[in-house]
Amino acid sequence: MSVSLGLGLPQMKQYDIGRDVATVARAAEDVGYESLWVFERVLFPDPPTQGLYGVPGLPWPDHYRSVADPLVTLTLAAAATSRARLGTSVLVAPLHVPFQLARSLASLDVASNGRVIAGLGTGWSLDEYAAASVAPFEKRGAVLDELLDVCTAVWGPNPVSYQGELTTIAPAEVGPKPVRPIPVYLPANSPRATRRLVDRADGWMPVAMGPSTFSEQWRRVQDLAAERGRQRPIEVCARANARYSAKSFEGADRQPFQGSVAQIVEDLVAHAGVGVPEIMLDLQATTRDAAELVDVAAEVYEAARAAGV
């Protein structure tokens, strides 16, 4: 039942990014976390055009008011660590110029000696698209497809050339090249996204919403992989958006990864029991500062290993 455990790095407004990212990254690697992760939010609309995740009336959480740039955060972590893999969960593809993002990821992979995992998605915020996207929201899937094409070209051998809707690369030398092929992880939130995952990605990054939900989603991914003749295995890293509390959350309506350290570990055990091979735990939203984040992360890690995870 051994599961690789990852930790979300501090990016929110209660943290001192210049100091705390390195502190948390080093502490997490020292205690045993095998990967470190960042996410992307570029603004907090007030008032928003739409609810959280596009759900009407669902408020945006206050901790989204200030989120540090994911690649800057991951670069700070890379400089402070030597072993932990460095992942994005996720970068919103249409908020980036494809060629520039491909080069940034390649440079970070070289700087970290081959530790980058590129988790990519299309996002959902119309306000973020209005401020920063390279194409309209309606073209988000096409932008992600082009980004994947550009990454393949830029990370591959020279000379690099590519012609797409957003990107033109005349035959050219482009470097540095990644240390090894950078693994690309994608979500599977729709039939089209699941096909893209099966056909083009190395791994799947679902949100950990409970073991039964994971099992059902994973079965659909595997069935489609078999149907489309995929030969190589699909890696999996589930994102657990944890809500830590010093006290236990009571009641039958408790959500996964909500509550005390014991309850979070209970959910880790349950997900490990249905075959989740890697879980990244994002605790940063409900810890007060870096010291508490380090302490809670260490307690969770040690308790999880003691429980056989």
PDB file of N, CA, C and O in Angstrom, residues 123-162:
ATOM      1  N   GLY A 123      -8.249  25.484 -17.187  1.00  0.00           N
ATOM      2  CA  GLY A 123      -8.847  26.478 -16.311  1.00  0.00           C
ATOM      3  C   GLY A 123     -10.342  26.633 -16.530  1.00  0.00           C
ATOM      4  O   GLY A 123     -10.951  25.946 -17.351  1.00  0.00           O
ATOM      5  N   TRP A 124     -10.919  27.575 -15.792  1.00  0.00           N
ATOM      6  CA  TRP A 124     -12.374  27.758 -15.826  1.00  0.00           C
ATOM      7  C   TRP A 124     -12.787  29.214 -15.628  1.00  0.00           C
ATOM      8  O   TRP A 124     -13.929  29.585 -15.857  1.00  0.00           O
ATOM      9  N   SER A 125     -11.861  30.097 -15.222  1.00  0.00           N
ATOM     10  CA  SER A 125     -12.220  31.467 -14.843  1.00  0.00           C
ATOM     11  C   SER A 125     -12.276  32.388 -16.051  1.00  0.00           C
ATOM     12  O   SER A 125     -11.254  32.669 -16.690  1.00  0.00           O
ATOM     13  N   LEU A 126     -13.443  32.911 -16.341  1.00  0.00           N
ATOM     14  CA  LEU A 126     -13.597  33.876 -17.428  1.00  0.00           C
ATOM     15  C   LEU A 126     -12.837  35.165 -17.131  1.00  0.00           C
ATOM     16  O   LEU A 126     -12.318  35.819 -18.049  1.00  0.00           O
ATOM     17  N   ASP A 127     -12.764  35.551 -15.867  1.00  0.00           N
ATOM     18  CA  ASP A 127     -12.034  36.767 -15.498  1.00  0.00           C
ATOM     19  C   ASP A 127     -10.541  36.603 -15.745  1.00  0.00           C
ATOM     20  O   ASP A 127      -9.869  37.541 -16.194  1.00  0.00           O
ATOM     21  N   GLU A 128      -9.995  35.436 -15.444  1.00  0.00           N
ATOM     22  CA  GLU A 128      -8.584  35.199 -15.723  1.00  0.00           C
ATOM     23  C   GLU A 128      -8.328  35.209 -17.227  1.00  0.00           C
ATOM     24  O   GLU A 128      -7.320  35.751 -17.694  1.00  0.00           O
ATOM     25  N   TYR A 129      -9.223  34.613 -17.986  1.00  0.00           N
ATOM     26  CA  TYR A 129      -9.075  34.618 -19.443  1.00  0.00           C
ATOM     27  C   TYR A 129      -9.110  36.045 -19.984  1.00  0.00           C
ATOM     28  O   TYR A 129      -8.322  36.400 -20.864  1.00  0.00           O
ATOM     29  N   ALA A 130     -10.019  36.873 -19.467  1.00  0.00           N
ATOM     30  CA  ALA A 130     -10.116  38.249 -19.943  1.00  0.00           C
ATOM     31  C   ALA A 130      -8.827  39.016 -19.688  1.00  0.00           C
ATOM     32  O   ALA A 130      -8.423  39.864 -20.497  1.00  0.00           O
ATOM     33  N   ALA A 131      -8.165  38.713 -18.589  1.00  0.00           N
ATOM     34  CA  ALA A 131      -6.958  39.460 -18.224  1.00  0.00           C
ATOM     35  C   ALA A 131      -5.693  38.942 -18.891  1.00  0.00           C
ATOM     36  O   ALA A 131      -4.795  39.727 -19.212  1.00  0.00           O
ATOM     37  N   ALA A 132      -5.615  37.614 -19.124  1.00  0.00           N
ATOM     38  CA  ALA A 132      -4.290  37.062 -19.417  1.00  0.00           C
ATOM     39  C   ALA A 132      -4.222  36.018 -20.514  1.00  0.00           C
ATOM     40  O   ALA A 132      -3.124  35.567 -20.839  1.00  0.00           O
ATOM     41  N   SER A 133      -5.330  35.607 -21.101  1.00  0.00           N
ATOM     42  CA  SER A 133      -5.264  34.465 -22.015  1.00  0.00           C
ATOM     43  C   SER A 133      -4.725  34.855 -23.386  1.00  0.00           C
ATOM     44  O   SER A 133      -4.823  36.015 -23.814  1.00  0.00           O
ATOM     45  N   VAL A 134      -4.185  33.870 -24.098  1.00  0.00           N
ATOM     46  CA  VAL A 134      -3.672  34.087 -25.447  1.00  0.00           C
ATOM     47  C   VAL A 134      -4.735  33.812 -26.506  1.00  0.00           C
ATOM     48  O   VAL A 134      -4.490  34.037 -27.700  1.00  0.00           O
ATOM     49  N   ALA A 135      -5.906  33.334 -26.082  1.00  0.00           N
ATOM     50  CA  ALA A 135      -7.003  33.035 -27.008  1.00  0.00           C
ATOM     51  C   ALA A 135      -8.301  33.041 -26.217  1.00  0.00           C
ATOM     52  O   ALA A 135      -8.292  32.929 -24.985  1.00  0.00           O
ATOM     53  N   PRO A 136      -9.447  33.166 -26.869  1.00  0.00           N
ATOM     54  CA  PRO A 136     -10.726  33.165 -26.155  1.00  0.00           C
ATOM     55  C   PRO A 136     -10.986  31.855 -25.411  1.00  0.00           C
ATOM     56  O   PRO A 136     -10.443  30.802 -25.765  1.00  0.00           O
ATOM     57  N   PHE A 137     -11.830  31.940 -24.406  1.00  0.00           N
ATOM     58  CA  PHE A 137     -12.167  30.783 -23.582  1.00  0.00           C
ATOM     59  C   PHE A 137     -12.658  29.610 -24.433  1.00  0.00           C
ATOM     60  O   PHE A 137     -12.354  28.449 -24.142  1.00  0.00           O
ATOM     61  N   GLU A 138     -13.394  29.910 -25.485  1.00  0.00           N
ATOM     62  CA  GLU A 138     -13.968  28.866 -26.333  1.00  0.00           C
ATOM     63  C   GLU A 138     -12.899  28.045 -27.050  1.00  0.00           C
ATOM     64  O   GLU A 138     -13.173  26.946 -27.523  1.00  0.00           O
ATOM     65  N   LYS A 139     -11.678  28.570 -27.130  1.00  0.00           N
ATOM     66  CA  LYS A 139     -10.598  27.860 -27.823  1.00  0.00           C
ATOM     67  C   LYS A 139      -9.617  27.208 -26.854  1.00  0.00           C
ATOM     68  O   LYS A 139      -8.513  26.824 -27.239  1.00  0.00           O
ATOM     69  N   ARG A 140     -10.018  27.059 -25.593  1.00  0.00           N
ATOM     70  CA  ARG A 140      -9.083  26.594 -24.567  1.00  0.00           C
ATOM     71  C   ARG A 140      -8.509  25.209 -24.874  1.00  0.00           C
ATOM     72  O   ARG A 140      -7.326  24.959 -24.647  1.00  0.00           O
ATOM     73  N   GLY A 141      -9.330  24.308 -25.383  1.00  0.00           N
ATOM     74  CA  GLY A 141      -8.825  22.978 -25.704  1.00  0.00           C
ATOM     75  C   GLY A 141      -7.821  23.013 -26.833  1.00  0.00           C
ATOM     76  O   GLY A 141      -6.782  22.324 -26.786  1.00  0.00           O
ATOM     77  N   ALA A 142      -8.077  23.829 -27.834  1.00  0.00           N
ATOM     78  CA  ALA A 142      -7.148  23.962 -28.959  1.00  0.00           C
ATOM     79  C   ALA A 142      -5.823  24.562 -28.510  1.00  0.00           C
ATOM     80  O   ALA A 142      -4.748  24.177 -29.006  1.00  0.00           O
ATOM     81  N   VAL A 143      -5.871  25.507 -27.570  1.00  0.00           N
ATOM     82  CA  VAL A 143      -4.631  26.094 -27.050  1.00  0.00           C
ATOM     83  C   VAL A 143      -3.817  25.035 -26.308  1.00  0.00           C
ATOM     84  O   VAL A 143      -2.589  24.950 -26.477  1.00  0.00           O
ATOM     85  N   LEU A 144      -4.475  24.223 -25.492  1.00  0.00           N
ATOM     86  CA  LEU A 144      -3.754  23.166 -24.789  1.00  0.00           C
ATOM     87  C   LEU A 144      -3.131  22.192 -25.788  1.00  0.00           C
ATOM     88  O   LEU A 144      -1.975  21.772 -25.626  1.00  0.00           O
ATOM     89  N   ASP A 145      -3.875  21.835 -26.823  1.00  0.00           N
ATOM     90  CA  ASP A 145      -3.324  20.932 -27.838  1.00  0.00           C
ATOM     91  C   ASP A 145      -2.088  21.545 -28.494  1.00  0.00           C
ATOM     92  O   ASP A 145      -1.081  20.853 -28.713  1.00  0.00           O
ATOM     93  N   GLU A 146      -2.153  22.834 -28.810  1.00  0.00           N
ATOM     94  CA  GLU A 146      -0.988  23.471 -29.426  1.00  0.00           C
ATOM     95  C   GLU A 146       0.179  23.536 -28.460  1.00  0.00           C
ATOM     96  O   GLU A 146       1.336  23.313 -28.846  1.00  0.00           O
ATOM     97  N   LEU A 147      -0.090  23.821 -27.198  1.00  0.00           N
ATOM     98  CA  LEU A 147       0.986  23.831 -26.212  1.00  0.00           C
ATOM     99  C   LEU A 147       1.679  22.471 -26.151  1.00  0.00           C
ATOM    100  O   LEU A 147       2.913  22.388 -26.100  1.00  0.00           O
ATOM    101  N   LEU A 148       0.899  21.400 -26.153  1.00  0.00           N
ATOM    102  CA  LEU A 148       1.504  20.064 -26.133  1.00  0.00           C
ATOM    103  C   LEU A 148       2.372  19.842 -27.365  1.00  0.00           C
ATOM    104  O   LEU A 148       3.474  19.285 -27.277  1.00  0.00           O
ATOM    105  N   ASP A 149       1.907  20.292 -28.526  1.00  0.00           N
ATOM    106  CA  ASP A 149       2.693  20.177 -29.755  1.00  0.00           C
ATOM    107  C   ASP A 149       3.991  20.978 -29.655  1.00  0.00           C
ATOM    108  O   ASP A 149       5.065  20.509 -30.051  1.00  0.00           O
ATOM    109  N   VAL A 150       3.880  22.199 -29.148  1.00  0.00           N
ATOM    110  CA  VAL A 150       5.055  23.068 -29.050  1.00  0.00           C
ATOM    111  C   VAL A 150       6.068  22.486 -28.067  1.00  0.00           C
ATOM    112  O   VAL A 150       7.286  22.513 -28.327  1.00  0.00           O
ATOM    113  N   CYS A 151       5.593  21.962 -26.944  1.00  0.00           N
ATOM    114  CA  CYS A 151       6.505  21.334 -25.980  1.00  0.00           C
ATOM    115  C   CYS A 151       7.247  20.165 -26.622  1.00  0.00           C
ATOM    116  O   CYS A 151       8.469  20.012 -26.454  1.00  0.00           O
ATOM    117  N   THR A 152       6.527  19.333 -27.370  1.00  0.00           N
ATOM    118  CA  THR A 152       7.165  18.210 -28.048  1.00  0.00           C
ATOM    119  C   THR A 152       8.259  18.703 -28.983  1.00  0.00           C
ATOM    120  O   THR A 152       9.366  18.142 -29.041  1.00  0.00           O
ATOM    121  N   ALA A 153       7.977  19.780 -29.716  1.00  0.00           N
ATOM    122  CA  ALA A 153       8.961  20.318 -30.651  1.00  0.00           C
ATOM    123  C   ALA A 153      10.152  20.938 -29.931  1.00  0.00           C
ATOM    124  O   ALA A 153      11.324  20.632 -30.227  1.00  0.00           O
ATOM    125  N   VAL A 154       9.872  21.815 -28.962  1.00  0.00           N
ATOM    126  CA  VAL A 154      10.933  22.565 -28.283  1.00  0.00           C
ATOM    127  C   VAL A 154      11.816  21.641 -27.456  1.00  0.00           C
ATOM    128  O   VAL A 154      13.042  21.840 -27.374  1.00  0.00           O
ATOM    129  N   TRP A 155      11.220  20.633 -26.821  1.00  0.00           N
ATOM    130  CA  TRP A 155      11.998  19.713 -25.996  1.00  0.00           C
ATOM    131  C   TRP A 155      12.719  18.650 -26.816  1.00  0.00           C
ATOM    132  O   TRP A 155      13.553  17.917 -26.293  1.00  0.00           O
ATOM    133  N   GLY A 156      12.392  18.563 -28.095  1.00  0.00           N
ATOM    134  CA  GLY A 156      12.989  17.561 -28.960  1.00  0.00           C
ATOM    135  C   GLY A 156      14.259  18.064 -29.621  1.00  0.00           C
ATOM    136  O   GLY A 156      14.786  19.137 -29.300  1.00  0.00           O
ATOM    137  N   PRO A 157      14.766  17.298 -30.592  1.00  0.00           N
ATOM    138  CA  PRO A 157      16.053  17.638 -31.206  1.00  0.00           C
ATOM    139  C   PRO A 157      15.982  18.883 -32.078  1.00  0.00           C
ATOM    140  O   PRO A 157      14.931  19.241 -32.606  1.00  0.00           O
ATOM    141  N   ASN A 158      17.107  19.542 -32.197  1.00  0.00           N
ATOM    142  CA  ASN A 158      17.256  20.657 -33.124  1.00  0.00           C
ATOM    143  C   ASN A 158      17.513  20.127 -34.531  1.00  0.00           C
ATOM    144  O   ASN A 158      18.073  19.049 -34.693  1.00  0.00           O
ATOM    145  N   PRO A 159      17.153  20.854 -35.575  1.00  0.00           N
ATOM    146  CA  PRO A 159      16.459  22.137 -35.534  1.00  0.00           C
ATOM    147  C   PRO A 159      14.985  21.965 -35.190  1.00  0.00           C
ATOM    148  O   PRO A 159      14.358  20.980 -35.572  1.00  0.00           O
ATOM    149  N   VAL A 160      14.436  22.925 -34.459  1.00  0.00           N
ATOM    150  CA  VAL A 160      13.032  22.933 -34.075  1.00  0.00           C
ATOM    151  C   VAL A 160      12.256  23.756 -35.102  1.00  0.00           C
ATOM    152  O   VAL A 160      12.673  24.854 -35.456  1.00  0.00           O
ATOM    153  N   SER A 161      11.135  23.230 -35.551  1.00  0.00           N
ATOM    154  CA  SER A 161      10.242  24.010 -36.407  1.00  0.00           C
ATOM    155  C   SER A 161       8.812  23.620 -36.083  1.00  0.00           C
ATOM    156  O   SER A 161       8.534  22.471 -35.714  1.00  0.00           O
ATOM    157  N   TYR A 162       7.919  24.603 -36.198  1.00  0.00           N
ATOM    158  CA  TYR A 162       6.505  24.344 -35.884  1.00  0.00           C
ATOM    159  C   TYR A 162       5.659  25.454 -36.488  1.00  0.00           C
ATOM    160  O   TYR A 162       6.052  26.625 -36.483  1.00  0.00           O
TER     161      TYR A 162
END
